[in-house]
Coordinates of C-alpha atoms in Angstrom, one line a residue:
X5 CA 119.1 34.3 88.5
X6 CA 117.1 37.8 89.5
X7 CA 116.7 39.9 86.2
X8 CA 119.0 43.2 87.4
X9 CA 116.5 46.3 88.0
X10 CA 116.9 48.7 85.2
X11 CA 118.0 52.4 86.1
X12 CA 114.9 54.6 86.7
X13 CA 115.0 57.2 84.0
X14 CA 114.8 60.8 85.4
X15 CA 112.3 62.8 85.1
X16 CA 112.6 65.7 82.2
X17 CA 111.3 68.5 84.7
X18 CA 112.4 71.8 86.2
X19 CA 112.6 71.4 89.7
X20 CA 109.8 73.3 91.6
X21 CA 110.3 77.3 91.9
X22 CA 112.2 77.5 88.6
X23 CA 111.9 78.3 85.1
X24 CA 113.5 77.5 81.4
X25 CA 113.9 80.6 79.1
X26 CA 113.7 80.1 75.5
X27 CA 114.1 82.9 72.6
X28 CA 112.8 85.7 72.6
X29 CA 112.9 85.5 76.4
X30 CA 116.2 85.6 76.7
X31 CA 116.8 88.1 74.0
X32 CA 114.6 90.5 75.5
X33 CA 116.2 90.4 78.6
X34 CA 119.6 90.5 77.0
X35 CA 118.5 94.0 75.6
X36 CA 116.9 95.4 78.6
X37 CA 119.9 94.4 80.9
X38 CA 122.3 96.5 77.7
X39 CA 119.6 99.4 78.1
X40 CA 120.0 99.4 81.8
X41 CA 123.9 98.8 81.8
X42 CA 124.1 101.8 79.1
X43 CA 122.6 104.3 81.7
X44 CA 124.6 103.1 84.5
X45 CA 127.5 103.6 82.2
X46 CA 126.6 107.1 81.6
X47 CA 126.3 107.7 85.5
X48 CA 129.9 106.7 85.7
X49 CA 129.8 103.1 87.1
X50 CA 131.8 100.4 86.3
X51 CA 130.8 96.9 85.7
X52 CA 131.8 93.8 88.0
X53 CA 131.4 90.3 88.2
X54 CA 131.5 88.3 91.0
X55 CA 131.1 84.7 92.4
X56 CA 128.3 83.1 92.3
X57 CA 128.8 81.3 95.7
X58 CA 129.7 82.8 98.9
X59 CA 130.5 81.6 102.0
X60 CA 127.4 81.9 104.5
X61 CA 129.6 83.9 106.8
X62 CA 130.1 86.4 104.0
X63 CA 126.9 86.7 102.8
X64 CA 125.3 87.6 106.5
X65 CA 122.1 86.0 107.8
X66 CA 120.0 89.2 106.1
X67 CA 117.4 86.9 104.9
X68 CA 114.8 84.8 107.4
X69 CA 116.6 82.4 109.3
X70 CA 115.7 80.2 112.4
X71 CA 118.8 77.3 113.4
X72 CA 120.1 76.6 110.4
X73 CA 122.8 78.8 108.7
X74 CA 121.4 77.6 105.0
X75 CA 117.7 78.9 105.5
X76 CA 116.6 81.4 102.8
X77 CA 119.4 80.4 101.2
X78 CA 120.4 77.5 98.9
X79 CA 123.4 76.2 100.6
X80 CA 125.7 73.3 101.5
X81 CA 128.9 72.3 103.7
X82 CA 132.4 71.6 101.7
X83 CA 133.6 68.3 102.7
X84 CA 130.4 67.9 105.6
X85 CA 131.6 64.4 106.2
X86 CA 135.0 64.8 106.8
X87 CA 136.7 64.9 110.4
X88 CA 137.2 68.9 110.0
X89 CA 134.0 69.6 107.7
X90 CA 134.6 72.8 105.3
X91 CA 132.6 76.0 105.0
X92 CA 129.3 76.5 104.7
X93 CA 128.6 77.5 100.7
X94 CA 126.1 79.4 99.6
X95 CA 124.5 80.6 95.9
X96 CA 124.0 84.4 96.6
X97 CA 120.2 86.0 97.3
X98 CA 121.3 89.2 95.5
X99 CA 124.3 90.8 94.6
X100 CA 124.8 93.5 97.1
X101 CA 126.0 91.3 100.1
X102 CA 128.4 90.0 97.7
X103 CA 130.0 93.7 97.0
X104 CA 130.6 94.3 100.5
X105 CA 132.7 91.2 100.4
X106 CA 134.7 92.6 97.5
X107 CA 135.4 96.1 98.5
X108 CA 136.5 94.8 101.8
X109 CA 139.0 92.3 100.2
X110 CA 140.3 94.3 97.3
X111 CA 139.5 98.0 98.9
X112 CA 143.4 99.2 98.9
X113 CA 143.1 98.7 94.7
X114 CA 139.4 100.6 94.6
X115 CA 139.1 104.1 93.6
X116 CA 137.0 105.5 96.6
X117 CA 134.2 106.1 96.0
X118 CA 133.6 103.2 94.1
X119 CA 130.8 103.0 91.8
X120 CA 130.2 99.6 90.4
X121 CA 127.2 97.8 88.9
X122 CA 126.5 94.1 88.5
X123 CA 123.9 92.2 86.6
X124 CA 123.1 88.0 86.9
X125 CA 120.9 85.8 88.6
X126 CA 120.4 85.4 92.2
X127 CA 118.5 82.4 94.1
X128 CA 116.3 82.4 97.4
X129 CA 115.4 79.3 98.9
X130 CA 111.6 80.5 99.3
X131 CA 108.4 79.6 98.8
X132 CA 107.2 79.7 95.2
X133 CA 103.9 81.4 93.8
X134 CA 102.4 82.8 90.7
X135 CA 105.5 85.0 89.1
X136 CA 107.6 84.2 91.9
X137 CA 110.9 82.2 91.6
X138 CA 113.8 80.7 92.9
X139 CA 116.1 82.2 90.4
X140 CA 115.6 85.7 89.0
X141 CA 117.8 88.5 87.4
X142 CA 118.9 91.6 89.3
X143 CA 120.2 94.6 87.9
X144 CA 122.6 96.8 90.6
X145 CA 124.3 99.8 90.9
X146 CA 125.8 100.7 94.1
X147 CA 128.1 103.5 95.6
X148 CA 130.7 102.8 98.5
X149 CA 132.6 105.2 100.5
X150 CA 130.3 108.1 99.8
X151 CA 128.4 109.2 102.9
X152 CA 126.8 112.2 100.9
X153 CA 123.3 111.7 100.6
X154 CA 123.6 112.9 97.4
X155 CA 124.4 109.7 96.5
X156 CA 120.9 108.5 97.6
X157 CA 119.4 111.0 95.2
X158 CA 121.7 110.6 92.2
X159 CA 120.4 106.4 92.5
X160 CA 116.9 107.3 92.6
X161 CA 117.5 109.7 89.5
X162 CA 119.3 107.3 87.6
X163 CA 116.5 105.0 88.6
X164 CA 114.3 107.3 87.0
X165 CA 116.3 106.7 83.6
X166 CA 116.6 103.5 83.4
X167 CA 112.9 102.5 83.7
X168 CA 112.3 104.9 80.8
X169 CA 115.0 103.1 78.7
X170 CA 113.6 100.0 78.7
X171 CA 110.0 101.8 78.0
X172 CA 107.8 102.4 80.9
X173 CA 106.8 105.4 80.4
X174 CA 106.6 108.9 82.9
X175 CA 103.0 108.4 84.5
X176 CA 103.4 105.0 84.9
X177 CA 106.3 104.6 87.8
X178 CA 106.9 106.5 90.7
X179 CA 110.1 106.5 92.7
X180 CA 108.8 106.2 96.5
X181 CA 111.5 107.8 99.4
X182 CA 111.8 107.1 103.2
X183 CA 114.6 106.6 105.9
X184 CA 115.1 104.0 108.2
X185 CA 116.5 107.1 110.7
X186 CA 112.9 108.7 110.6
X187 CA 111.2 105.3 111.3
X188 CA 114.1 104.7 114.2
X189 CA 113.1 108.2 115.6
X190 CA 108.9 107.3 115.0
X191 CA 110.2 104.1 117.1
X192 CA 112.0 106.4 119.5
X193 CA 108.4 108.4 120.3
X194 CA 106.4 106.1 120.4
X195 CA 108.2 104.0 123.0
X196 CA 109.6 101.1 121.0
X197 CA 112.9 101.7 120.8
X198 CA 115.4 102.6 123.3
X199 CA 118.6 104.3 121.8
X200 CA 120.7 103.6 124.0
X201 CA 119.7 99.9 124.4
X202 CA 118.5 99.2 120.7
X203 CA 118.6 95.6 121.1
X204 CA 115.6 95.9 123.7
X205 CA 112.1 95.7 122.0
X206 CA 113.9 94.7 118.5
X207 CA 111.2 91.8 117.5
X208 CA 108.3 94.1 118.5
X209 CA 110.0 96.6 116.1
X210 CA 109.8 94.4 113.0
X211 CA 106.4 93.2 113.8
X212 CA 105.9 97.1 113.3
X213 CA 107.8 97.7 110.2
X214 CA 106.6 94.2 108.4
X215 CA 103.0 95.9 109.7
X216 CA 103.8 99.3 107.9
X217 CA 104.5 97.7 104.7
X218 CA 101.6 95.8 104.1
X219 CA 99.5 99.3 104.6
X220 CA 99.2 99.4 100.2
X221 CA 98.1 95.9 100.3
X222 CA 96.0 95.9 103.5
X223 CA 94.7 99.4 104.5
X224 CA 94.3 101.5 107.8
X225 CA 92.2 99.2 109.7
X226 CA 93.5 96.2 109.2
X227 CA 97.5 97.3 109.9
X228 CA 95.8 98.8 113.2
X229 CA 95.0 95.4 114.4
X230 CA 98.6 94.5 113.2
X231 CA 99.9 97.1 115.2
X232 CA 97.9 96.1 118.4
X233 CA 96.4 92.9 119.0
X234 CA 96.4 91.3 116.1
X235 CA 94.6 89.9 112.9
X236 CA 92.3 87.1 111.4
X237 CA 92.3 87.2 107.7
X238 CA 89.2 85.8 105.5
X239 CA 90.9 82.5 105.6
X240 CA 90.9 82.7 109.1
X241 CA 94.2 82.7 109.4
X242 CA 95.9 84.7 112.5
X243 CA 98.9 87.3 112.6
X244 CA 99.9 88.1 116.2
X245 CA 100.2 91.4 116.6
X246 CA 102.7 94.0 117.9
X247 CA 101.0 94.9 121.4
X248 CA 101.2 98.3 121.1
X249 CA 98.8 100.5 122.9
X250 CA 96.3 102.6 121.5
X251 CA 98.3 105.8 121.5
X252 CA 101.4 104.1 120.1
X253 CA 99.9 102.6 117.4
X254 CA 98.3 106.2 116.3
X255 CA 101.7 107.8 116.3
X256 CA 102.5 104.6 114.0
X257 CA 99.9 105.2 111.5
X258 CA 100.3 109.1 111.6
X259 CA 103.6 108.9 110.4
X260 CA 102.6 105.7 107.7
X261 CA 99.8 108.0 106.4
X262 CA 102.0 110.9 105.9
X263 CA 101.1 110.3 102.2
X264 CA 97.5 110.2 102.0
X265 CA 97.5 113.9 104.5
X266 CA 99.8 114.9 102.1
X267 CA 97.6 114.5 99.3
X268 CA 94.6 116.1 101.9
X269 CA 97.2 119.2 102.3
X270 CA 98.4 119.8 98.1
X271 CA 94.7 119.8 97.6
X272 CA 93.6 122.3 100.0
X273 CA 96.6 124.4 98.8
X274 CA 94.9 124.3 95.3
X275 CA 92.2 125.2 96.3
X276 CA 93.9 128.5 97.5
X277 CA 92.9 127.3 101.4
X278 CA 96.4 128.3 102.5
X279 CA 98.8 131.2 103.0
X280 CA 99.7 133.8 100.2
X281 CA 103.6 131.9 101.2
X282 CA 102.3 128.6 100.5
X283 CA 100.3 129.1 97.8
X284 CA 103.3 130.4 96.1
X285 CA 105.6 127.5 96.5
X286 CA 103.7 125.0 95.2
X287 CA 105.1 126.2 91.5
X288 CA 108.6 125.0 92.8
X289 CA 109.6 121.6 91.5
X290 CA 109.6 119.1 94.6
X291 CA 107.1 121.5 96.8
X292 CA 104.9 118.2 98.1
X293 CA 108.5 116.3 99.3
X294 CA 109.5 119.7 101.3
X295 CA 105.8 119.3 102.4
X296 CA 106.3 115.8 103.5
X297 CA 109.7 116.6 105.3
X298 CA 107.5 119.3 107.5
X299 CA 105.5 117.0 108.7
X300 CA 107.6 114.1 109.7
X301 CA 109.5 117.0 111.4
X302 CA 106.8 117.5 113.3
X303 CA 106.1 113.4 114.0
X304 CA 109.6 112.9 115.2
X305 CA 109.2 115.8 118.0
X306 CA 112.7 115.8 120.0
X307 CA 114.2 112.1 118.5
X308 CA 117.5 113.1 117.3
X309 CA 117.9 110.1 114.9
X310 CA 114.8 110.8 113.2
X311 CA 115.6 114.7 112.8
X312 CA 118.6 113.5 110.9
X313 CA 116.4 111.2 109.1
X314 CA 114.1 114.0 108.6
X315 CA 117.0 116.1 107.4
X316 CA 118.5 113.6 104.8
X317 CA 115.1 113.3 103.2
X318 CA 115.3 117.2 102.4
X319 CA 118.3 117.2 101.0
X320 CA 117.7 114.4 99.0
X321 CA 114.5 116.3 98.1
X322 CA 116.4 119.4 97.0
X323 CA 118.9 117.5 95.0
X324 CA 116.3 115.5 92.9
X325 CA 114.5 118.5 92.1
X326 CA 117.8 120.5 91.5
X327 CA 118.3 117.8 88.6
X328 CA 114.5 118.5 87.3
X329 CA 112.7 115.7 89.3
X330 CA 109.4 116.4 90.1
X331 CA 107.4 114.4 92.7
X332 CA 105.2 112.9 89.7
X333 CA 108.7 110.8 89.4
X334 CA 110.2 110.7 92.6
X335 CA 108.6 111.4 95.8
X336 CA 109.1 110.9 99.9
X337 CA 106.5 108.3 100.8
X338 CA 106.9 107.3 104.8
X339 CA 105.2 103.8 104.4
X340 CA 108.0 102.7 102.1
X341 CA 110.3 100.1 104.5
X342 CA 112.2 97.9 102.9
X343 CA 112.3 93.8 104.0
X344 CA 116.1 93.1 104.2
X345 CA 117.9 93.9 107.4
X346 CA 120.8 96.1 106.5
X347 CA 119.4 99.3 105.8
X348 CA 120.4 102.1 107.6
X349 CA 119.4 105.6 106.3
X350 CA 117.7 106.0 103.0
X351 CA 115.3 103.3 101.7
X352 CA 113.9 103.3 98.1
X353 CA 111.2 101.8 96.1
X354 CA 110.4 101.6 92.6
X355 CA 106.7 100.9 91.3
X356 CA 104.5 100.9 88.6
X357 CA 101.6 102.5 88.9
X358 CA 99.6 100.8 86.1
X359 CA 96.8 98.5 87.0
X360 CA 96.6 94.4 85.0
X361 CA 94.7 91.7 85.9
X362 CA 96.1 89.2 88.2
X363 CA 95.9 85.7 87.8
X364 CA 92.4 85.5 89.2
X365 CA 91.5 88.0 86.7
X366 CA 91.3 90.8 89.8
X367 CA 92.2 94.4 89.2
X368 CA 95.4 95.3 90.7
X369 CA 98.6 97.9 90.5
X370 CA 101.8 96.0 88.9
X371 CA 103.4 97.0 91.8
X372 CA 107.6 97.3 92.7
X373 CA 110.2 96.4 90.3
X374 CA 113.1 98.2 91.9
X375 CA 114.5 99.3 95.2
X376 CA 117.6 99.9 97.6
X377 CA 118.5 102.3 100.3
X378 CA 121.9 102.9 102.3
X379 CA 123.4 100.5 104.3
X380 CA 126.5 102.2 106.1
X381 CA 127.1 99.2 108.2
X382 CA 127.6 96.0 105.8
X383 CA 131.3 96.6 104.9
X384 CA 132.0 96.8 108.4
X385 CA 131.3 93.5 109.2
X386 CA 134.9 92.5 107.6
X387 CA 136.5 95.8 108.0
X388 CA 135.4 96.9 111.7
X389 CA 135.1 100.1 110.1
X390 CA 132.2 101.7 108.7
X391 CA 132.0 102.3 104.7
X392 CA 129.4 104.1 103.8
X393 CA 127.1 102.8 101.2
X394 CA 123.8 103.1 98.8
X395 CA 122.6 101.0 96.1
X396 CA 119.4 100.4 94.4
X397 CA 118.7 96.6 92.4
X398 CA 116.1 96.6 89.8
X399 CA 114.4 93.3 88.9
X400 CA 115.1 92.3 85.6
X401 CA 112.4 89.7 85.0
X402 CA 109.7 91.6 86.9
X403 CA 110.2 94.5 84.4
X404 CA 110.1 92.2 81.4
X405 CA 106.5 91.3 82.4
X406 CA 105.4 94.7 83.0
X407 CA 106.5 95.6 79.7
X408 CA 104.5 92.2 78.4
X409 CA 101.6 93.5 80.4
X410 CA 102.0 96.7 78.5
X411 CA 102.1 95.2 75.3
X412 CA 105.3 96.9 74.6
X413 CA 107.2 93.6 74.2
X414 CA 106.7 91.1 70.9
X415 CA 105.9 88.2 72.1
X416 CA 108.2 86.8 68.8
X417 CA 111.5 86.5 68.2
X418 CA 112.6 87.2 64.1
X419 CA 114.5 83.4 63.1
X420 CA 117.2 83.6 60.7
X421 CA 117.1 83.5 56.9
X422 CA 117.1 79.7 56.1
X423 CA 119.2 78.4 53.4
X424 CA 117.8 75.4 52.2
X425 CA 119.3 72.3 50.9
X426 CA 118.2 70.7 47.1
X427 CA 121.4 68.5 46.8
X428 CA 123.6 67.5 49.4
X429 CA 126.4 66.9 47.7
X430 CA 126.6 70.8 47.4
X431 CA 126.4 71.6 51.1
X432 CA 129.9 73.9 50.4
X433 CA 128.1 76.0 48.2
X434 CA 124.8 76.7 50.5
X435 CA 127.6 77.1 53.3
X436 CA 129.0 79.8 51.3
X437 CA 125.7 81.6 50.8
X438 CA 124.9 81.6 53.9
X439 CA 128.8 82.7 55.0
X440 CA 128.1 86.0 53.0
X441 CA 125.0 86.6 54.6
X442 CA 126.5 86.5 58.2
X443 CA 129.6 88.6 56.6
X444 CA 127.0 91.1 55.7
X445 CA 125.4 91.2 59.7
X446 CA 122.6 89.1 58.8
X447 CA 121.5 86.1 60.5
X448 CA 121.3 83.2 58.5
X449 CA 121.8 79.0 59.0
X450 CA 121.7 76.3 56.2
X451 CA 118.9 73.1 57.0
X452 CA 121.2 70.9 58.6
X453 CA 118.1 68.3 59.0
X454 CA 116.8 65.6 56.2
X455 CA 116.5 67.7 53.1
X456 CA 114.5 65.0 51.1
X457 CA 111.2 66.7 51.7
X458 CA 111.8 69.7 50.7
X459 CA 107.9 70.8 52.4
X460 CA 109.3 70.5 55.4
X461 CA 112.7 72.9 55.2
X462 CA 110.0 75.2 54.9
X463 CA 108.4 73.9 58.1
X464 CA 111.6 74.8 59.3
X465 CA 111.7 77.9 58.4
X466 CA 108.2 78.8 59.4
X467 CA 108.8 77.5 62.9
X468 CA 111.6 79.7 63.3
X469 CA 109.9 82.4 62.8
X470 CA 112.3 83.2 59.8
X471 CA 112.1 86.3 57.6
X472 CA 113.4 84.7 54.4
X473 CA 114.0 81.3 52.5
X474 CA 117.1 81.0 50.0
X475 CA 116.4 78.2 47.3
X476 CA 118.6 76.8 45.1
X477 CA 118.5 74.0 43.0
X478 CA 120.4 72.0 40.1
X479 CA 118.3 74.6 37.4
X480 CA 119.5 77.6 39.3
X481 CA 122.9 76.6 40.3
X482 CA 123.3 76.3 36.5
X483 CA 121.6 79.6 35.6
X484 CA 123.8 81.3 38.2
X485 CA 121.0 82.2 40.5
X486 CA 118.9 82.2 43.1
X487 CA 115.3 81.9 44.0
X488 CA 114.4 84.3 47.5
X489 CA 111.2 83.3 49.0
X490 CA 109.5 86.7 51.6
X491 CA 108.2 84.8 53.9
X492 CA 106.6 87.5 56.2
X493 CA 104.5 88.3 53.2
X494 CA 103.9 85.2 51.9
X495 CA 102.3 84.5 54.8
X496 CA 100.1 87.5 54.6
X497 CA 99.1 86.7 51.1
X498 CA 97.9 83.4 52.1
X499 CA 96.1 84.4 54.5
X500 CA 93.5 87.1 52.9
X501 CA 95.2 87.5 49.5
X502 CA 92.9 86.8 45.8
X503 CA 94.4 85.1 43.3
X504 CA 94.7 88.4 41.3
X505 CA 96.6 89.9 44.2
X506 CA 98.6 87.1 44.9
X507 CA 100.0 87.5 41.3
X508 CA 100.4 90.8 42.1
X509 CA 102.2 90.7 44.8
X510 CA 104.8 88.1 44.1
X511 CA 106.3 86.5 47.6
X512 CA 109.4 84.9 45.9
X513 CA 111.9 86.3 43.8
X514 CA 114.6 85.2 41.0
X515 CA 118.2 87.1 41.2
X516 CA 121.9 86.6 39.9
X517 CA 123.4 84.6 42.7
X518 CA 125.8 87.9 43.0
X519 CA 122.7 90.0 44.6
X520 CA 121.8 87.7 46.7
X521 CA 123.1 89.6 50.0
X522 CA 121.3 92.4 48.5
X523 CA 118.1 91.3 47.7
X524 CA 118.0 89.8 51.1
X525 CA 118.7 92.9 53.0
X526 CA 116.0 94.8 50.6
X527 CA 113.5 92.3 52.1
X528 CA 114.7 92.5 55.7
X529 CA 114.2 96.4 54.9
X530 CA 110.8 96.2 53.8
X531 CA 109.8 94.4 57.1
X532 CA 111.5 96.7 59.2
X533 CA 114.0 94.0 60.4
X534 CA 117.6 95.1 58.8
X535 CA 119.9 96.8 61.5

């Protein structure tokens, strides 16, 4: 008789593109996404939670796609092998497809506007890389039913805010503006995009944008080639171009180095190389965004869409710096674009301006962590009516690693005081202890492993990073108290301490069992570590 084949044991791996968070991970995420939530409290928005899954249809084809209805996406068919096969499921790629779902099914119980924000992990059925995932945190806040662009401006503001919650720092970030109607009307000139027939030229118009946003990354020359016939990287590697001719691909770039003549222009200013007028205004808070709103005024020419474009951006401009924004923080940056599809006025970027070493040890800027814009027409795909809407989502886990990259993050999370165990038949008593140490607010276990070697309930407690040891044998239990081991400085005494300073500086510490919560917390105190 055939021996039967044993049962392959799976494999204890994370499946390619994702991660597992332990500790201090987690925790500091858990109090960045309170920091964040706090100032989106403040701003007046309320929290909400929604599915997980959506159904593809709801969720829109806003990500790359070719045939399939599940690429970009992690998704599957209910019942797919059934005579009538179900819907097609998806997990969501970020959480503001998902709110145009909900305000369009429960909109008659909404106040309007409604300002909600939502915070949980999202997944993208992409290619992995170094930082890059599958599954990541975003952070939202988003207005609906406000067509005001001083919703756009209040987002970036609150933007603003939030990055100097969690602790980067004013210098390091900058909050970049643009609007899709002032690339529509750059479109409009130079011969791309028909208004009244906006479906015509559409894939040469992304080739443009996609172009325009790797400008940072790639420079002048090299988004030229993108523009017009095209480009071989080092690897030799090719990107089909856009086709443009030679005089549409210069009204391209002048609009996408509207920054960097910018810069040119504030320089001359201060260098007093302009009017008595001009040199005045550039006292006034937001003078370099006004600036920038002249000149695209003068790119768009006669495009109606991109005056309005043009338009919005000043008002934005004069609300931000109504509210004591300067363009050190936030600031109208034409080659900002934007990758997902439903953007329709405003657009919005926030990045760190810092430099770190990538993974090849190169120099480089952090880059964006944040970013959002308006997108007037998503309701409307369930409603037939448009909603207007602005939102901005700020990536959770790509801020955490800025902040590790900062070194404003410890890399440690403090363990819990560990009650250890000298006789098991007493396990009530330790349980007790350690019951009035949690009572108090502090965290605190009892060794629930072996507790005949005592050497290595220390382990334990080392391993976990814990601040304190409670011991408490047959000889103390009778004396009514306790022995309280410091481990933080314990562990600095043996690591540079002499013997005369060691007894000097005791590490471990006999009370009455009745102080025990107090001599604790006096420790925790001394270490910086009671709450």
């Amino acid at each position: 008789m055939a021996k039967p084949k044993k049962t392959p044991r799976p494999k204890a791996q994370t499946p390619k593109g994702f991660r597992d968070y332990f500790g201090a991970e987690v925790s500091q995420r858990a109090e960045m996404l309170q920091k964040i939530a706090g100032v989106y409290h403040r701003y007046g928005f309320d929290a909400l939670e929604s599915s997980g899954v959506e159904t593809v249809e709801a969720l829109g084809k806003f990500l790359p796609d070719v045939d399939r209805p599940n690429e970009g996406v992690f998704a599957w068919q209910e019942d797919a092998d059934a005579d009538k096969p179900g819907d097609w499921l998806a997990l969501r790629y970020d959480l503001t497809a998902p709110l145009a779902r909900v305000y369009a099914q429960h909109q008659n119980d909404l106040p309007k506007p409604y300002r909600r924000y939502a915070m949980g992990p999202v997944w993208r059925n992409e290619k992995p890389g170094p930082g890059r995932f599958r599954q990541f945190y975003q952070c939202d806040a988003d207005t609906v039913g406000a067509s005001s662009v001083a919703a756009d401006a209040e987002i970036c503001a609150m933007l603003c805010d939030c990055l100097e919650a969690v602790g980067i720092e004013r210098g390091d970030y900058v909050v970049r503006i643009n609007n899709r109607k002032v690339l529509n009307g750059v479109m409009e000139v130079a011969g791309v995009l028909d208004m009244l027939h906006p479906e015509r030229h559409s894939e040469k118009r992304g080739m443009v944008l996609r172009a325009i946003d790797k400008l940072d990354r790639l420079g002048v020359d090299a988004v030229l080639q993108l523009l017009t016939e095209g480009r071989r990287d080092e690897s030799g590697d090719f990107t089909e171009g856009a086709g443009l001719t030679s005089h549409q691909a210069a009204t391209v770039m002048t609009f996408a180095n509207s920054s960097d003549a910018m810069d040119r222009s504030v320089a001359e200013i201060k260098k007093g190389n302009a009017s008595a007028e001009v040199q005045k205004l550039q006292d006034v808070i937001g003078f370099r965004n006004f600036l920038t709103c002249g000149h695209l005024k003068e790119i768009v020419g006669l495009s109606q869409v991109g005056k309005q474009g043009v338009e919005e951006l000043k008002q934005i401009a004069e609300t931000v710096a109504s509210l004591g924004y300067d363009t050190d923080r936030i600031v109208i940056d034409p080659s900002v674009v934007r990758g997902l599809g439903y953007y329709t006025g405003p657009v919005y970027e926030a990045e760190l301006t810092f430099e770190i070493q990538d993974e090849k040890g190169r120099t480089r800027n952090f880059g964006s962590v944040a970013g959002g814009g308006r997108y007037d027409d998503l309701v409307k795909r369930f409603t037939g009516q448009e909603v207007p809407a602005t939102g901005v989502s700020i990536g959770v886990d790509r801020l955490l690693a800025a902040l590790h990259a900062k070194g404003r993050l410890d890399t440690t999370d403090v363990g819990p005081v560990v009650v250890t165990v000298m006789d098991r038949d007493r396990m009530a008593d330790y349980q007790a202890m350690v019951a009035e140490l949690r009572q108090a607010g502090i965290r605190a276990e009892v060794y629930l492993g072996n507790p005949k070697n005592f050497g290595n309930q220390l382990k334990y407690a080392d391993t976990r990073n814990s601040p304190v040891a409670v011991i408490e044998g047959g000889d103390e239990h009778e004396k009514g108290v306790v022995q309280i081991k410091d481990l933080i400085l314990g562990a600095e005494i043996a690591k540079s301490a002499t013997l005369e300073e060691w007894k000097d500086r005791p590490s471990q510490f006999e009370v009455p069992r009745a102080d025990l919560v107090a001599k604790v917390r006096e420790i925790l105190a001394q270490h910086g570590l009671e709450k």
